Short mmCIF file of C-alpha atoms and ligand atoms in Angstrom, two decimals:
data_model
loop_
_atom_site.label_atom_id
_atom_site.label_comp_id
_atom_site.label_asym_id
_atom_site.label_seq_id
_atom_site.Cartn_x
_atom_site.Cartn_y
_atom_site.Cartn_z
CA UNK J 1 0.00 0.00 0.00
CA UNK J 2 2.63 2.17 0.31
CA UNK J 3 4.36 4.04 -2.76
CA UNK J 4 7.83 4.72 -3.83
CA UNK J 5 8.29 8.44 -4.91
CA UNK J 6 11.60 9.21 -6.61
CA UNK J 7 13.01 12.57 -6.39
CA UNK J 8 12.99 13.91 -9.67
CA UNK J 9 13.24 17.76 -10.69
CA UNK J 10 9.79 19.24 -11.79
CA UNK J 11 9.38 21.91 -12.87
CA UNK J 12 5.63 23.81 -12.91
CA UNK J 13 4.71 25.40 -16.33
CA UNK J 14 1.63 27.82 -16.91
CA UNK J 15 -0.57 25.09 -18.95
CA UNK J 16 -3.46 23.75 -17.88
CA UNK J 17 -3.66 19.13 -17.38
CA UNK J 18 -5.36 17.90 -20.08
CA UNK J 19 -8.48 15.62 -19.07
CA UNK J 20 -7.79 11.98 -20.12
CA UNK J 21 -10.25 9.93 -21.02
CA UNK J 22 -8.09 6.74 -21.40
CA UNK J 23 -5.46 5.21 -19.80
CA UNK J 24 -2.26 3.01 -21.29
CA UNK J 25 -1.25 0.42 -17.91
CA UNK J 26 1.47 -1.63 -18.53
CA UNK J 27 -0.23 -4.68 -16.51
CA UNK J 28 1.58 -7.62 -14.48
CA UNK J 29 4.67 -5.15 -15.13
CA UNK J 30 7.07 -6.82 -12.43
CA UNK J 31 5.93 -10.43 -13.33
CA UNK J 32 7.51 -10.91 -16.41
CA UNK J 33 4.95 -13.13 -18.03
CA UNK J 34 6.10 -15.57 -20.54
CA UNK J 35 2.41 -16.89 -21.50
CA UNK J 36 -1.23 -15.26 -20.73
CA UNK J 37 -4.53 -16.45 -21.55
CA UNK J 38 -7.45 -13.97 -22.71
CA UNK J 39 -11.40 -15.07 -21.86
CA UNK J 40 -13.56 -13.01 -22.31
CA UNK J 41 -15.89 -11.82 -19.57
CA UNK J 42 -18.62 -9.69 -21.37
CA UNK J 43 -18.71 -7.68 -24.70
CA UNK J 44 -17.69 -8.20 -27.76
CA UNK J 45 -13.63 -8.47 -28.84
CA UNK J 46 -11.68 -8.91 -31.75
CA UNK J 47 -7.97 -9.77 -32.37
CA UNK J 48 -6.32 -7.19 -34.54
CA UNK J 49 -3.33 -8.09 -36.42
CA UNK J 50 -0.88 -5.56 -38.09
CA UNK J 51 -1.20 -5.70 -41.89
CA UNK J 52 -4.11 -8.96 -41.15
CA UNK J 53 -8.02 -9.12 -41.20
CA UNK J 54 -9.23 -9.11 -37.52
CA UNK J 55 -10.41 -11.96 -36.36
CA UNK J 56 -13.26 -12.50 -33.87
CA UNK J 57 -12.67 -13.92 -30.42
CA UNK J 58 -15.31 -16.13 -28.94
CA UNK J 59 -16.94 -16.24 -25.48
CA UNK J 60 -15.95 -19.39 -23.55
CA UNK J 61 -12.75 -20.46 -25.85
CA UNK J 62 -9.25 -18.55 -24.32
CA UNK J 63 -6.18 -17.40 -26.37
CA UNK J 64 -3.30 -18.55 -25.37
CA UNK J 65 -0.41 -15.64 -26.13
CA UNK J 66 3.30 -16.99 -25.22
CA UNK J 67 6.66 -15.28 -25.79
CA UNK J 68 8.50 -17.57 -28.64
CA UNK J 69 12.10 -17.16 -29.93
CA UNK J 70 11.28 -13.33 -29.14
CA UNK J 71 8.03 -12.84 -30.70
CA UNK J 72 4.52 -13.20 -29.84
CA UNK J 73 2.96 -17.38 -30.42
CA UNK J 74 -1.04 -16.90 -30.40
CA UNK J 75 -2.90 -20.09 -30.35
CA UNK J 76 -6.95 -19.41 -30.75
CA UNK J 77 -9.13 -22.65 -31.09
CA UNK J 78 -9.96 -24.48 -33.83
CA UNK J 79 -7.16 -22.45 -35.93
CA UNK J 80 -3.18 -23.32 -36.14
CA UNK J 81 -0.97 -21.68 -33.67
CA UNK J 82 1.04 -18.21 -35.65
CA UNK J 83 3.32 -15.97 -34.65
CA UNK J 84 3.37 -12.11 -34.71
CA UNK J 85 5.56 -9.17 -33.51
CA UNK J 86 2.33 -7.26 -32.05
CA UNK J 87 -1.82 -7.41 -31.64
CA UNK J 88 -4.27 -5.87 -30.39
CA UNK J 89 -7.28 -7.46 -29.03
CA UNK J 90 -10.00 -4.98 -29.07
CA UNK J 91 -13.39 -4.23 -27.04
CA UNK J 92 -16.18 -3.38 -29.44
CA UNK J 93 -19.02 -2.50 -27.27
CA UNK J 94 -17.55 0.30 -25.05
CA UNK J 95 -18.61 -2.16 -21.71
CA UNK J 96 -16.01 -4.95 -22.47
CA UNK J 97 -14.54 -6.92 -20.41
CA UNK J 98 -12.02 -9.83 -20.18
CA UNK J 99 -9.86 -12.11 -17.54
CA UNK J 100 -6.07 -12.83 -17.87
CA UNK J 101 -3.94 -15.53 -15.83
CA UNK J 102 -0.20 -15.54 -16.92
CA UNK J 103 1.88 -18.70 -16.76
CA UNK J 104 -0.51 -21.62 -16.95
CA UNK J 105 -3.91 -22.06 -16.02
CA UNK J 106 -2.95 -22.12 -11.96
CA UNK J 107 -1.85 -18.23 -11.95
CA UNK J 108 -4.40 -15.91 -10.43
CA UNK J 109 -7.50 -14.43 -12.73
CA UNK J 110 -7.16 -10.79 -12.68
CA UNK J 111 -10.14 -9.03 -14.79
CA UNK J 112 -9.95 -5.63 -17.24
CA UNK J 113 -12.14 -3.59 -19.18
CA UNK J 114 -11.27 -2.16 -23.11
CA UNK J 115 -8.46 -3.32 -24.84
CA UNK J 116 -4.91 -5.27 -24.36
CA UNK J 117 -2.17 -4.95 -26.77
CA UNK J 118 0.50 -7.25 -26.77
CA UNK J 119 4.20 -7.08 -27.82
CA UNK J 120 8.14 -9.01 -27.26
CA UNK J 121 10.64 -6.20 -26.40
CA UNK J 122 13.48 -7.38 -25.61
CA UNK J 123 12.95 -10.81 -24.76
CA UNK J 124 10.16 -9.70 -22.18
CA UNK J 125 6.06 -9.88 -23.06
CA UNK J 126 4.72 -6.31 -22.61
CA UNK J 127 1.24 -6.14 -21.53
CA UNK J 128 -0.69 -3.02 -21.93
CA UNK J 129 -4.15 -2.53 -20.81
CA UNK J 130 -6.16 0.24 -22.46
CA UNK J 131 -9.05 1.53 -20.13
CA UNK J 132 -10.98 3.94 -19.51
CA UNK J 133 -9.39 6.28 -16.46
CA UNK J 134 -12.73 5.27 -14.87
CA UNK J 135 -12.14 1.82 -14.19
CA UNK J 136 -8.31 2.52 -13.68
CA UNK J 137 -8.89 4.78 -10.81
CA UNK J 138 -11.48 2.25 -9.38
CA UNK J 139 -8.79 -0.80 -9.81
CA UNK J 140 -5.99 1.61 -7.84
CA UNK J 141 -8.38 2.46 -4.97
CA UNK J 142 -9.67 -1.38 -4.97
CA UNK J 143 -6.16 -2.78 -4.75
CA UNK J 144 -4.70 0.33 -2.76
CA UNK J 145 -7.18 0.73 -0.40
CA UNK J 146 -7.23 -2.11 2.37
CA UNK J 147 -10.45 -3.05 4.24
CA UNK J 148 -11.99 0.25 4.23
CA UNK J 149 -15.53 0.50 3.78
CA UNK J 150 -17.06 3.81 3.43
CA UNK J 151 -17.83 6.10 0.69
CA UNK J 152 -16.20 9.14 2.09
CA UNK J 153 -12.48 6.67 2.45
CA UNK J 154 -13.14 5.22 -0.98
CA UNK J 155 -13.31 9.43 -2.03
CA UNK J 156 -10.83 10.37 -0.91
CA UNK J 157 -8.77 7.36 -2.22
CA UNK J 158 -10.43 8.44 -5.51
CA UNK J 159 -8.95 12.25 -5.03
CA UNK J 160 -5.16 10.38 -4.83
CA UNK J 161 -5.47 7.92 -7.94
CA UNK J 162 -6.36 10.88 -9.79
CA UNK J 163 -3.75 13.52 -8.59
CA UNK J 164 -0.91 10.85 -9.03
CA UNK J 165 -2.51 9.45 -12.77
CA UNK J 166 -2.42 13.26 -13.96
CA UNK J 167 0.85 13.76 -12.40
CA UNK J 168 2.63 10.93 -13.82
CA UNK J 169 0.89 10.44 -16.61
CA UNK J 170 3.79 10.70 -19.16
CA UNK J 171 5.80 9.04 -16.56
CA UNK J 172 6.73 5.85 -19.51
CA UNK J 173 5.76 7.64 -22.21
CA UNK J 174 8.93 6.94 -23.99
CA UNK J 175 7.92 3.00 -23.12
CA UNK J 176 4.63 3.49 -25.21
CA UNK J 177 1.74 3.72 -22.17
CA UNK J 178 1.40 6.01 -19.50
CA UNK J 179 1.81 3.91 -15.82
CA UNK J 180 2.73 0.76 -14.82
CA UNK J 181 0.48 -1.60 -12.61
CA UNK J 182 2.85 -2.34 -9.84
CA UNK J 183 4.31 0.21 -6.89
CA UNK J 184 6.51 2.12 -8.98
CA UNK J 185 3.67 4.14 -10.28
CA UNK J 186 0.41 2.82 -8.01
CA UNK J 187 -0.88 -0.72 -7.56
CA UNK J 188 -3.19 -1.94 -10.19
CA UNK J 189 -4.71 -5.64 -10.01
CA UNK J 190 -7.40 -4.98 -12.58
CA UNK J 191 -10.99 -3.38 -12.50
CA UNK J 192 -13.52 -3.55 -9.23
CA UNK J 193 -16.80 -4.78 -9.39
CA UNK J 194 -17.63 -2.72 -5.84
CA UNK J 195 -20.02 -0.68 -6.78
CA UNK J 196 -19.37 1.59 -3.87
CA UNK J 197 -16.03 2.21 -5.18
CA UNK J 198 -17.35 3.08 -8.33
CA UNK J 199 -19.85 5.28 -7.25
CA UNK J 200 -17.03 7.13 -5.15
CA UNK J 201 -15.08 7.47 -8.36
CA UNK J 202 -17.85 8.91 -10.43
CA UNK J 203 -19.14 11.46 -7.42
CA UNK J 204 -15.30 12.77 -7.72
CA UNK J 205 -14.61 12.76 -11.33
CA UNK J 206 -12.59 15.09 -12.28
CA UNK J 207 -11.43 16.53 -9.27
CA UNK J 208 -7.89 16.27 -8.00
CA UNK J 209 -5.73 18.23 -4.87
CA UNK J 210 -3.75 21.03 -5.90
CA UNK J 211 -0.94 22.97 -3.84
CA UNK J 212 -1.47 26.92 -3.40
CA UNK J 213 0.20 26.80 -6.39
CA UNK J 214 -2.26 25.30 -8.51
CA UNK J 215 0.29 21.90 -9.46
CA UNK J 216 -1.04 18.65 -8.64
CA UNK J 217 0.27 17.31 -5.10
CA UNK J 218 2.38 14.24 -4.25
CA UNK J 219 -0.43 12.09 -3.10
CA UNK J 220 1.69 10.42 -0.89
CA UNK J 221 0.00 8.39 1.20
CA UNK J 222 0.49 5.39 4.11
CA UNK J 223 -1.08 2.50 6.42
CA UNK J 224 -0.78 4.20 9.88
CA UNK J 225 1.31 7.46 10.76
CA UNK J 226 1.68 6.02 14.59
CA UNK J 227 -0.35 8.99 15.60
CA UNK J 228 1.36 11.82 13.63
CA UNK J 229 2.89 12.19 10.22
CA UNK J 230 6.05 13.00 9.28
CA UNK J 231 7.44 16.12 6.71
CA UNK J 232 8.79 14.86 3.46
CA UNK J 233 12.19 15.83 4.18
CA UNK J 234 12.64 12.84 6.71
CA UNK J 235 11.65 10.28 3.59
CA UNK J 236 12.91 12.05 0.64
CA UNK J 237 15.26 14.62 0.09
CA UNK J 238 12.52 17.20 -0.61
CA UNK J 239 10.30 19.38 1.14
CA UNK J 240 6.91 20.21 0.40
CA UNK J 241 4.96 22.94 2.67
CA UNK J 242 1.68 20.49 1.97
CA UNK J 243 3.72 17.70 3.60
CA UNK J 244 3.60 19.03 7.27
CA UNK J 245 3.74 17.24 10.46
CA UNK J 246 -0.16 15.92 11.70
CA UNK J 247 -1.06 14.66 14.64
CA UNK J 248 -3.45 12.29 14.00
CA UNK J 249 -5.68 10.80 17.02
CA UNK J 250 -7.62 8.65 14.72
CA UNK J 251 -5.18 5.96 13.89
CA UNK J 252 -4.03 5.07 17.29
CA UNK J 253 -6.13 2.41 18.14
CA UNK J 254 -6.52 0.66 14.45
CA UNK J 255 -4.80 -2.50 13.68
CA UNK J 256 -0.99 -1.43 12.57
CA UNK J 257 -0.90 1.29 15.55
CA UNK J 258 2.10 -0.35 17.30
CA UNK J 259 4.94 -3.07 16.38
CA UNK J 260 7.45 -4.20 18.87
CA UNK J 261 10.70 -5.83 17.72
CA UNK J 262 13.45 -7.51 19.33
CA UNK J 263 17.12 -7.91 18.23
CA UNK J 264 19.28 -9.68 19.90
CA UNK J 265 22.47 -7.07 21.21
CA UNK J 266 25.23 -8.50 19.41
CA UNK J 267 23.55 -7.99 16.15
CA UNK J 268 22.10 -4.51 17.00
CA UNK J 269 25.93 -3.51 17.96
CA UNK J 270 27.18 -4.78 14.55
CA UNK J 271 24.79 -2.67 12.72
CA UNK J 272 25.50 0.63 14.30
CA UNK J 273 29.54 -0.44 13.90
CA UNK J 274 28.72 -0.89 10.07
CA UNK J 275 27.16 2.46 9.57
CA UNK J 276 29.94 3.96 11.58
CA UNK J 277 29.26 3.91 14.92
CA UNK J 278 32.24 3.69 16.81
CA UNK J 279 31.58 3.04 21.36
CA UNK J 280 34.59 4.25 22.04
CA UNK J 281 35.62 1.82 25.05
CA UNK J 282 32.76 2.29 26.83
CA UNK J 283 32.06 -1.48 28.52
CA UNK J 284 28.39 -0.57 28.73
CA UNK J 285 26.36 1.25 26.45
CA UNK J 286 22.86 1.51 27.20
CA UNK J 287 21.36 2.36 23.10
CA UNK J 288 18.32 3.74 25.05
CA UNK J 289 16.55 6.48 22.86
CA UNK J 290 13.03 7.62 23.39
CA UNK J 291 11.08 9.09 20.28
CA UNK J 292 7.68 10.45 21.85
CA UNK J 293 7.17 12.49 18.87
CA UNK J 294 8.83 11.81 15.82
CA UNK J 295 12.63 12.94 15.31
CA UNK J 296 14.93 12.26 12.45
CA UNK J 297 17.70 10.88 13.72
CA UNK J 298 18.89 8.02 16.25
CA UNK J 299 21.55 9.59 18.59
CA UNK J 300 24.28 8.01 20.92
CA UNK J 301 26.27 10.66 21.72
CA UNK J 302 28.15 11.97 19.06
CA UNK J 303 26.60 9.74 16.54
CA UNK J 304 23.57 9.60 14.57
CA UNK J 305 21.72 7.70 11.83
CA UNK J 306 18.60 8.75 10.17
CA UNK J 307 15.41 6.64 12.02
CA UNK J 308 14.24 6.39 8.24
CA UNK J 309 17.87 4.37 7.18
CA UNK J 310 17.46 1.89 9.75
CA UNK J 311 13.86 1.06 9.15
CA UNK J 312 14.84 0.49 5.14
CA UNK J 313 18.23 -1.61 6.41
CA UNK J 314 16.31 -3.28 8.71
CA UNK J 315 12.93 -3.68 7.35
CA UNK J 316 11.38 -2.15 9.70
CA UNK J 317 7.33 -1.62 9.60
CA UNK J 318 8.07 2.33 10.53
CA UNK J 319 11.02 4.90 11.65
CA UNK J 320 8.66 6.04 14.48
CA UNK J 321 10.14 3.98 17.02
CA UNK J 322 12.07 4.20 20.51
CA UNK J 323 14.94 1.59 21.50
CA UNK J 324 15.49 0.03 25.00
CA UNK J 325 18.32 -2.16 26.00
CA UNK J 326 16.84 -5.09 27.80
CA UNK J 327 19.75 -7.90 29.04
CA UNK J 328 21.39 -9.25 25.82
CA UNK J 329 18.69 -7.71 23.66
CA UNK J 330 17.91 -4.56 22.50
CA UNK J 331 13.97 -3.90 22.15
CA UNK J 332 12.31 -1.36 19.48
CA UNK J 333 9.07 -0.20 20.05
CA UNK J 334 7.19 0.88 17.15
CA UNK J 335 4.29 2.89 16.13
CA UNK J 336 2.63 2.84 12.46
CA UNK J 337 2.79 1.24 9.46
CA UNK J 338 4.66 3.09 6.73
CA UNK J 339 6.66 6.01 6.05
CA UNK J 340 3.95 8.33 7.32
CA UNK J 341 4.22 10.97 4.62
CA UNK J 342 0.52 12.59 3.54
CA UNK J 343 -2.51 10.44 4.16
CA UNK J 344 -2.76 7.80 7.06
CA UNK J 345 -5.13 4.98 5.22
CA UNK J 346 -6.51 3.71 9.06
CA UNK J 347 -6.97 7.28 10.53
CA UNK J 348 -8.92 8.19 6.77
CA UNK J 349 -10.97 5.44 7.50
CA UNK J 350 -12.17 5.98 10.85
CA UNK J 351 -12.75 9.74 10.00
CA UNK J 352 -14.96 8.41 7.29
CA UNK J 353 -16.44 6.11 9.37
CA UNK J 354 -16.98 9.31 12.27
CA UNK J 355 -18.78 11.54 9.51
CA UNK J 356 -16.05 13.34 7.80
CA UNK J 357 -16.50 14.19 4.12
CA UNK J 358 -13.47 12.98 1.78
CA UNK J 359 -12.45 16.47 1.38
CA UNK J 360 -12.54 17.29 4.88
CA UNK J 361 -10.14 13.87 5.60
CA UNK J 362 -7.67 15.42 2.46
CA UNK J 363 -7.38 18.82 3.91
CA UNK J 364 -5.84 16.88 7.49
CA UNK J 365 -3.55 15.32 6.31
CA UNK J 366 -2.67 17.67 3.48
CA UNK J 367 -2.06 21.83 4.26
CA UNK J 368 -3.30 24.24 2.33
CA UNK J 369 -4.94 22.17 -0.55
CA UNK J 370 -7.39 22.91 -2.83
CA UNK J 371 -9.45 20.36 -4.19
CA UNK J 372 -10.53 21.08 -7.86
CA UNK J 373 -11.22 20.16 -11.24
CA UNK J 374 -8.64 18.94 -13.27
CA UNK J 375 -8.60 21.82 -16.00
CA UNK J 376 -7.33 24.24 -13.24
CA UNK J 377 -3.82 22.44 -12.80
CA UNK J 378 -0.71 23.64 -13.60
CA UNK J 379 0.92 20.53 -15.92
CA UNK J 380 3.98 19.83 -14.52
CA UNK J 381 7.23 18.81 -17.22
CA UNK J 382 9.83 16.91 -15.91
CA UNK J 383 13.55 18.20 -16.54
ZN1 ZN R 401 5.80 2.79 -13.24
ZN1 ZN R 402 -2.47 8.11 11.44
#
């Protein structure tokens, strides 16, 4: 649920986002499929074939696309297998829909709506969806989203697709589609058929968060902040005066509140001696460090580490956490899930389930936002 955001220069330029009306996903983009089958769900769909007739596809009988000798091997039924650089298979009724499972018949059914094109690059079988944003932002917040329930949640989930599809949306342009399916652009498992979720996506179409600036936020966003967020700057390199330190009393009691870990002493020790910590002949050394509100860095004495380093070396479920030497072990006691930038996904949800309105649970955890139609943002170019 959580999202990697690179640091990358942007710059804002005085042109307004262009509403899209369909999105290019490169789908099962980390998975590296080497065969797929197509069924179709509902609709109509035909198989179009650079410089061939297209050919029908029937309810009930799969194709079978598999990466051969670095092309494309379609098999269809009751036809000979052929192979092809590219195709298209194409929804014809504007409500189409379809199922995939890569790699045999066991693999996981994951369903879409429009069109899939299909091509080798490289050795690799490139999957792209073509949907309508619509379903796209439904299948982010359905696979994003966790447990919640409520309309107001699902909103506001609906507000962050959005901001981060129109601010990334030539993100792999020079790959041929706009965003990929998996965390380096925002989860994507395929359509939803919760109707709540849809509803939530239609009652905020078009809208997406601005700064005071007028460019679209980054919707960054998390499972539990511990009980307050944390600025940018402790993540990323950045800082973003939207990004500001919450305290959040919702989230305190929800599931991913508090972790505890323990590590034995000897192993602790080694760590801090690898990233340069040096105890100076002291026989004991207590490692104690309280973090009642969230700081940046771990301290014994002269040294210090950033709390956001040792949760990435150490996989840690958060940097909010305070250390205690117990005996041979050292204990960390942790609160959240996450790295606590922007939105807190369990403290959204019980503010939607308290009464809050989705723009109401946005402006928390975001300062000075402004949530507005699409045409009034600043496009932002990356350098
Ligand atoms: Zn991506
Ligand atoms: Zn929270």
């Amino acid at each position: 649920m959580s999202r990697i955001i690179l640091n990358i220069m942007l710059i804002v330029i005085l042109m307004p986002a262009v509403a899209r009306a369909q999105v290019k996903v490169r789908i099962f983009a980390d998975r590296k499929p080497s065969a797929v089958s197509l069924s179709v769900d509902q609709g109509r769909f035909e198989l179009d074939i650079y410089d061939g007739s297209p050919v029908a596809i029937e309810a009930g009988s799969p194709v079978i696309l598999a990466l051969y000798e670095g092309r494309i091997a379609v098999k269809l039924r009751n036809s000979a297998s052929f192979m092809i650089d590219s195709l298209t298979v194409r929804g014809l009724e504007g409500n189409d829909r379809f199922f995939l499972r890569i790699n045999g018949n066991q693999g996981e059914r994951r369903h879409y709506s429009g069109s899939l094109k299909c091509y080798a690059d490289l050795g690799v079988m490139v999957l792209i969806n073509i949907c309508s944003e619509d379903d796209y932002i439904a299948g982010v917040v359905r696979t994003e989203g966790g447990p919640g329930k409520r309309i107001e949640y699902h909103k506001s989930l609906s507000l962050l697709a959005r901001t981060y599809l129109y601010r990334h949306f030539d993100r792999h342009l020079i790959d041929g589609y706009n965003i990929c399916d998996n965390i380096h652009c925002q989860a994507f498992n395929g359509i939803s058929s919760d109707s709540l979720i849809m509803r939530a996506v239609l009652e905020t179409r078009r809208q997406v968060i601005l700064a005071a600036d007028s460019s679209l936020i980054i919707s960054a966003f998390h499972s539990n902040c511990g009980g307050e967020t944390c600025t940018s700057d402790f993540v990323w390199l950045s800082s973003y005066a939207y990004l500001k330190n919450v305290n959040d009393p919702y989230c305190i009691k929800s599931p991913n509140a508090h972790w505890k870990k323990t590590i034995p002493l000897a192993e602790w020790e080694s760590y801090l001696r690898r990233s340069g910590f040096n105890p100076e002949g002291k026989t004991v050394q207590s490692y104690n460090f309280v973090q009642d509100t969230r700081q940046k860095e771990y301290r014994i004495g002269s040294f210090s580490i950033p709390f956001n380093r040792i949760r990435n070396d150490l996989n840690l479920k958060s940097s909010f956490f305070s250390v205690s030497r117990e005996g041979n072990s050292v204990i960390l006691r942790g609160r959240g899930y996450g790295h606590g930038v922007g939105l807190c996904q369990e403290g959204a949800m019980v503010m939607a389930a308290r009464g809050f309105k989705s723009d109401d649970i946005i402006k928390f955890y975001y300062s000075d936002v402004i949530i507005s139609d699409v045409k009034n943002a600043k496009a932002l170019k990356n350098e």
